[in-house]
Amino acid sequence: MLRVRPLVHTPDPVAAAGFLQALGLRRAEDPAANGAYAVFDAGSGRVAVHGCEPGAPEEGATALAFDVSDVREFARRTTEAGTAVELSEEEYGLAARITAPDGTSFLAGIGPRATGAPSSPLAVLALWSTPDVGPVGCVLADMGARPRTGATAGARHDFSAKNGGLVGVRAAERPAVVLAFEYDGDVRELVGGLAAAGVEAAVRDGGSSRSLRVHSPWGAEICVTERQHDAEGYREQ
């Protein structure tokens, strides 16, 4: 079991929750929210919100993270596939930590196999920028993520997690992870819900598909792209 669940750090988790719900995510019942931590379900994948102090080093940052059903079994399989895993006790329990060749470190922790979230065209997309595209792709494959699309020009490679969510790997000088979303439909359908919540959205036409860009309460610009089914230069796998 593997699900993409990026972690957003913000001093205002209430505003972050309202923003995600306006975008179309729903508050998860498992795990139950507390004052500093809450999880939100998209149709595919999840987003966790973690409260932090204003001015904290992690403020506004997004960390890559995953849900698994059995941490020790996930660690065993990933290690056997070729990627080293370190087990550690975190505030919420046992977790598996992986450090990729580009230095990006992330956790996989316990999550429900089925979230009970209603069907939705919205999918969580963690964009992982890295100078080591090939090695990062190997790490994701060792974890059980599956290559979904590849740009013939090598601009981005997408991996899907069996239980929801996507990771897009793209070449860059420095490693970074940002939160984004993919929408299997017309992104203009999202504008009404955002406007009702007082969130201004800009729709951009990229020719083969549109994208929607909004500013989040934690300071990051969030991009929602339309899923490309048969656009030139992409292939389904």
GROMACS .gro file of C-alpha atoms in nm:
model
  237
    1MET     CA    1   0.000   0.000   0.000
    2LEU     CA    2   0.137   0.342  -0.097
    3ARG     CA    3  -0.030   0.683  -0.101
    4VAL     CA    4   0.116   1.029  -0.167
    5ARG     CA    5   0.061   1.260   0.133
    6PRO     CA    6   0.267   1.582   0.121
    7LEU     CA    7   0.298   1.777   0.446
    8VAL     CA    8   0.242   2.154   0.451
    9HIS     CA    9   0.384   2.360   0.740
   10THR     CA   10   0.193   2.675   0.829
   11PRO     CA   11   0.136   2.901   1.132
   12ASP     CA   12  -0.231   2.924   1.035
   13PRO     CA   13  -0.369   2.570   0.991
   14VAL     CA   14  -0.728   2.700   1.002
   15ALA     CA   15  -0.672   2.917   0.694
   16ALA     CA   16  -0.490   2.630   0.522
   17ALA     CA   17  -0.784   2.398   0.593
   18GLY     CA   18  -1.032   2.646   0.448
   19PHE     CA   19  -0.820   2.688   0.137
   20LEU     CA   20  -0.789   2.314   0.072
   21GLN     CA   21  -1.161   2.262   0.125
   22ALA     CA   22  -1.241   2.545  -0.117
   23LEU     CA   23  -1.022   2.369  -0.370
   24GLY     CA   24  -1.230   2.053  -0.331
   25LEU     CA   25  -1.049   1.844  -0.069
   26ARG     CA   26  -1.234   1.701   0.232
   27ARG     CA   27  -1.117   1.668   0.589
   28ALA     CA   28  -1.014   1.310   0.661
   29GLU     CA   29  -1.177   1.115   0.940
   30ASP     CA   30  -0.872   0.890   0.986
   31PRO     CA   31  -0.660   1.017   1.149
   32ALA     CA   32  -0.876   1.255   1.349
   33ALA     CA   33  -0.761   1.616   1.338
   34ASN     CA   34  -0.608   1.785   1.640
   35GLY     CA   35  -0.517   2.147   1.699
   36ALA     CA   36  -0.188   2.131   1.510
   37TYR     CA   37  -0.236   1.851   1.256
   38ALA     CA   38  -0.506   1.761   1.004
   39VAL     CA   39  -0.528   1.552   0.688
   40PHE     CA   40  -0.735   1.627   0.379
   41ASP     CA   41  -0.846   1.387   0.106
   42ALA     CA   42  -0.853   1.457  -0.265
   43GLY     CA   43  -1.007   1.208  -0.503
   44SER     CA   44  -0.656   1.061  -0.527
   45GLY     CA   45  -0.395   1.126  -0.260
   46ARG     CA   46  -0.394   1.330   0.061
   47VAL     CA   47  -0.247   1.652   0.200
   48ALA     CA   48  -0.144   1.689   0.564
   49VAL     CA   49  -0.135   2.029   0.734
   50HIS     CA   50   0.096   2.080   1.030
   51GLY     CA   51   0.089   2.393   1.243
   52CYS     CA   52   0.417   2.568   1.320
   53GLU     CA   53   0.530   2.887   1.493
   54PRO     CA   54   0.545   3.206   1.283
   55GLY     CA   55   0.898   3.251   1.154
   56ALA     CA   56   0.991   2.886   1.208
   57PRO     CA   57   1.245   2.750   0.954
   58GLU     CA   58   0.984   2.517   0.807
   59GLU     CA   59   0.712   2.784   0.771
   60GLY     CA   60   0.555   2.771   0.424
   61ALA     CA   61   0.749   2.461   0.322
   62THR     CA   62   0.607   2.142   0.177
   63ALA     CA   63   0.768   1.811   0.269
   64LEU     CA   64   0.727   1.495   0.066
   65ALA     CA   65   0.558   1.215   0.263
   66PHE     CA   66   0.367   0.892   0.204
   67ASP     CA   67   0.110   0.668   0.372
   68VAL     CA   68   0.177   0.296   0.403
   69SER     CA   69  -0.023   0.028   0.580
   70ASP     CA   70   0.272  -0.158   0.737
   71VAL     CA   71   0.590   0.042   0.799
   72ARG     CA   72   0.818  -0.257   0.860
   73GLU     CA   73   0.694  -0.444   0.553
   74PHE     CA   74   0.732  -0.130   0.340
   75ALA     CA   75   1.088  -0.087   0.470
   76ARG     CA   76   1.172  -0.452   0.395
   77ARG     CA   77   1.041  -0.441   0.039
   78THR     CA   78   1.200  -0.105  -0.040
   79THR     CA   79   1.536  -0.217   0.099
   80GLU     CA   80   1.524  -0.541  -0.098
   81ALA     CA   81   1.449  -0.340  -0.413
   82GLY     CA   82   1.769  -0.138  -0.361
   83THR     CA   83   1.685   0.177  -0.162
   84ALA     CA   84   1.803   0.210   0.198
   85VAL     CA   85   1.539   0.275   0.466
   86GLU     CA   86   1.586   0.388   0.827
   87LEU     CA   87   1.315   0.315   1.084
   88SER     CA   88   1.249   0.587   1.342
   89GLU     CA   89   0.996   0.672   1.611
   90GLU     CA   90   0.812   0.992   1.525
   91GLU     CA   91   0.548   1.180   1.725
   92TYR     CA   92   0.275   0.975   1.559
   93GLY     CA   93   0.454   0.638   1.579
   94LEU     CA   94   0.693   0.424   1.378
   95ALA     CA   95   0.796   0.565   1.039
   96ALA     CA   96   1.031   0.476   0.756
   97ARG     CA   97   1.276   0.746   0.648
   98ILE     CA   98   1.432   0.752   0.303
   99THR     CA   99   1.707   0.987   0.192
  100ALA     CA  100   1.731   1.017  -0.186
  101PRO     CA  101   2.061   1.066  -0.374
  102ASP     CA  102   1.989   1.439  -0.409
  103GLY     CA  103   1.965   1.475  -0.028
  104THR     CA  104   1.586   1.497  -0.010
  105SER     CA  105   1.471   1.315   0.304
  106PHE     CA  106   1.112   1.209   0.362
  107LEU     CA  107   0.895   0.980   0.575
  108ALA     CA  108   0.644   0.705   0.512
  109GLY     CA  109   0.406   0.649   0.801
  110ILE     CA  110   0.092   0.458   0.885
  111GLY     CA  111  -0.219   0.550   0.690
  112PRO     CA  112  -0.552   0.380   0.615
  113ARG     CA  113  -0.564   0.149   0.315
  114ALA     CA  114  -0.903   0.297   0.215
  115THR     CA  115  -0.984   0.656   0.306
  116GLY     CA  116  -1.357   0.650   0.230
  117ALA     CA  117  -1.316   0.975   0.036
  118PRO     CA  118  -1.582   1.034  -0.232
  119SER     CA  119  -1.489   1.006  -0.597
  120SER     CA  120  -1.335   1.326  -0.730
  121PRO     CA  121  -1.137   1.430  -1.040
  122LEU     CA  122  -0.880   1.606  -0.818
  123ALA     CA  123  -0.546   1.432  -0.754
  124VAL     CA  124  -0.260   1.539  -0.529
  125LEU     CA  125   0.061   1.600  -0.725
  126ALA     CA  126   0.391   1.642  -0.538
  127LEU     CA  127   0.640   1.807  -0.774
  128TRP     CA  128   0.994   1.696  -0.695
  129SER     CA  129   1.263   1.908  -0.860
  130THR     CA  130   1.606   1.744  -0.862
  131PRO     CA  131   1.942   1.738  -1.043
  132ASP     CA  132   1.925   1.356  -1.016
  133VAL     CA  133   1.615   1.265  -1.217
  134GLY     CA  134   1.718   0.908  -1.292
  135PRO     CA  135   1.823   0.810  -0.937
  136VAL     CA  136   1.513   0.975  -0.788
  137GLY     CA  137   1.296   0.777  -1.028
  138CYS     CA  138   1.468   0.459  -0.910
  139VAL     CA  139   1.390   0.546  -0.547
  140LEU     CA  140   1.022   0.593  -0.627
  141ALA     CA  141   1.013   0.268  -0.824
  142ASP     CA  142   1.181   0.081  -0.536
  143MET     CA  143   0.908   0.215  -0.307
  144GLY     CA  144   0.639   0.072  -0.532
  145ALA     CA  145   0.538   0.383  -0.728
  146ARG     CA  146   0.467   0.319  -1.096
  147PRO     CA  147   0.578   0.529  -1.395
  148ARG     CA  148   0.265   0.680  -1.544
  149THR     CA  149   0.369   0.933  -1.807
  150GLY     CA  150   0.696   1.046  -1.951
  151ALA     CA  151   0.776   1.354  -2.157
  152THR     CA  152   0.977   1.263  -2.465
  153ALA     CA  153   1.192   1.571  -2.405
  154GLY     CA  154   1.268   1.453  -2.053
  155ALA     CA  155   1.104   1.754  -1.889
  156ARG     CA  156   0.903   1.558  -1.630
  157HIS     CA  157   0.831   1.201  -1.534
  158ASP     CA  158   0.519   1.115  -1.337
  159PHE     CA  159   0.481   0.831  -1.092
  160SER     CA  160   0.151   0.713  -0.948
  161ALA     CA  161   0.102   0.554  -0.607
  162LYS     CA  162  -0.126   0.249  -0.595
  163ASN     CA  163  -0.355   0.397  -0.328
  164GLY     CA  164  -0.364   0.753  -0.460
  165GLY     CA  165  -0.160   1.055  -0.556
  166LEU     CA  166   0.116   1.140  -0.800
  167VAL     CA  167   0.480   1.245  -0.784
  168GLY     CA  168   0.617   1.445  -1.075
  169VAL     CA  169   0.996   1.441  -1.109
  170ARG     CA  170   1.156   1.722  -1.308
  171ALA     CA  171   1.511   1.837  -1.369
  172ALA     CA  172   1.642   2.137  -1.176
  173GLU     CA  173   1.970   2.263  -1.033
  174ARG     CA  174   1.857   2.225  -0.672
  175PRO     CA  175   1.624   1.976  -0.503
  176ALA     CA  176   1.285   2.102  -0.389
  177VAL     CA  177   0.932   1.972  -0.332
  178VAL     CA  178   0.617   2.176  -0.393
  179LEU     CA  179   0.248   2.092  -0.367
  180ALA     CA  180   0.037   2.089  -0.682
  181PHE     CA  181  -0.273   1.913  -0.811
  182GLU     CA  182  -0.399   1.747  -1.126
  183TYR     CA  183  -0.761   1.773  -1.238
  184ASP     CA  184  -0.926   1.521  -1.469
  185GLY     CA  185  -1.158   1.773  -1.632
  186ASP     CA  186  -1.188   2.145  -1.697
  187VAL     CA  187  -1.005   2.339  -1.423
  188ARG     CA  188  -1.249   2.626  -1.470
  189GLU     CA  189  -1.497   2.410  -1.275
  190LEU     CA  190  -1.293   2.489  -0.962
  191VAL     CA  191  -1.315   2.866  -0.990
  192GLY     CA  192  -1.663   2.896  -0.836
  193GLY     CA  193  -1.577   2.718  -0.513
  194LEU     CA  194  -1.259   2.919  -0.471
  195ALA     CA  195  -1.437   3.248  -0.543
  196ALA     CA  196  -1.706   3.165  -0.285
  197ALA     CA  197  -1.426   3.127  -0.028
  198GLY     CA  198  -1.270   3.458  -0.130
  199VAL     CA  199  -0.979   3.298  -0.315
  200GLU     CA  200  -0.882   3.455  -0.648
  201ALA     CA  201  -0.778   3.209  -0.918
  202ALA     CA  202  -0.608   3.274  -1.251
  203VAL     CA  203  -0.675   3.036  -1.541
  204ARG     CA  204  -0.401   3.000  -1.800
  205ASP     CA  205  -0.449   2.840  -2.140
  206GLY     CA  206  -0.149   2.633  -2.240
  207GLY     CA  207  -0.285   2.525  -2.576
  208SER     CA  208  -0.329   2.152  -2.521
  209SER     CA  209  -0.462   2.205  -2.168
  210ARG     CA  210  -0.538   2.472  -1.910
  211SER     CA  211  -0.399   2.530  -1.564
  212LEU     CA  212  -0.526   2.717  -1.264
  213ARG     CA  213  -0.301   2.910  -1.025
  214VAL     CA  214  -0.391   3.030  -0.678
  215HIS     CA  215  -0.197   3.174  -0.385
  216SER     CA  216  -0.221   2.963  -0.071
  217PRO     CA  217  -0.243   3.102   0.284
  218TRP     CA  218   0.103   2.959   0.358
  219GLY     CA  219   0.259   3.171   0.083
  220ALA     CA  220   0.308   2.921  -0.198
  221GLU     CA  221   0.152   2.947  -0.542
  222ILE     CA  222  -0.049   2.633  -0.611
  223CYS     CA  223  -0.087   2.509  -0.966
  224VAL     CA  224  -0.372   2.281  -1.074
  225THR     CA  225  -0.314   2.132  -1.419
  226GLU     CA  226  -0.560   1.949  -1.639
  227ARG     CA  227  -0.473   1.586  -1.693
  228GLN     CA  228  -0.335   1.517  -2.039
  229HIS     CA  229  -0.471   1.195  -2.185
  230ASP     CA  230  -0.329   1.203  -2.535
  231ALA     CA  231  -0.129   1.523  -2.570
  232GLU     CA  232   0.167   1.514  -2.804
  233GLY     CA  233   0.487   1.423  -2.623
  234TYR     CA  234   0.323   1.223  -2.346
  235ARG     CA  235   0.244   0.857  -2.320
  236GLU     CA  236   0.034   0.656  -2.079
  237GLN     CA  237   0.209   0.359  -1.921
   0.00000   0.00000   0.00000
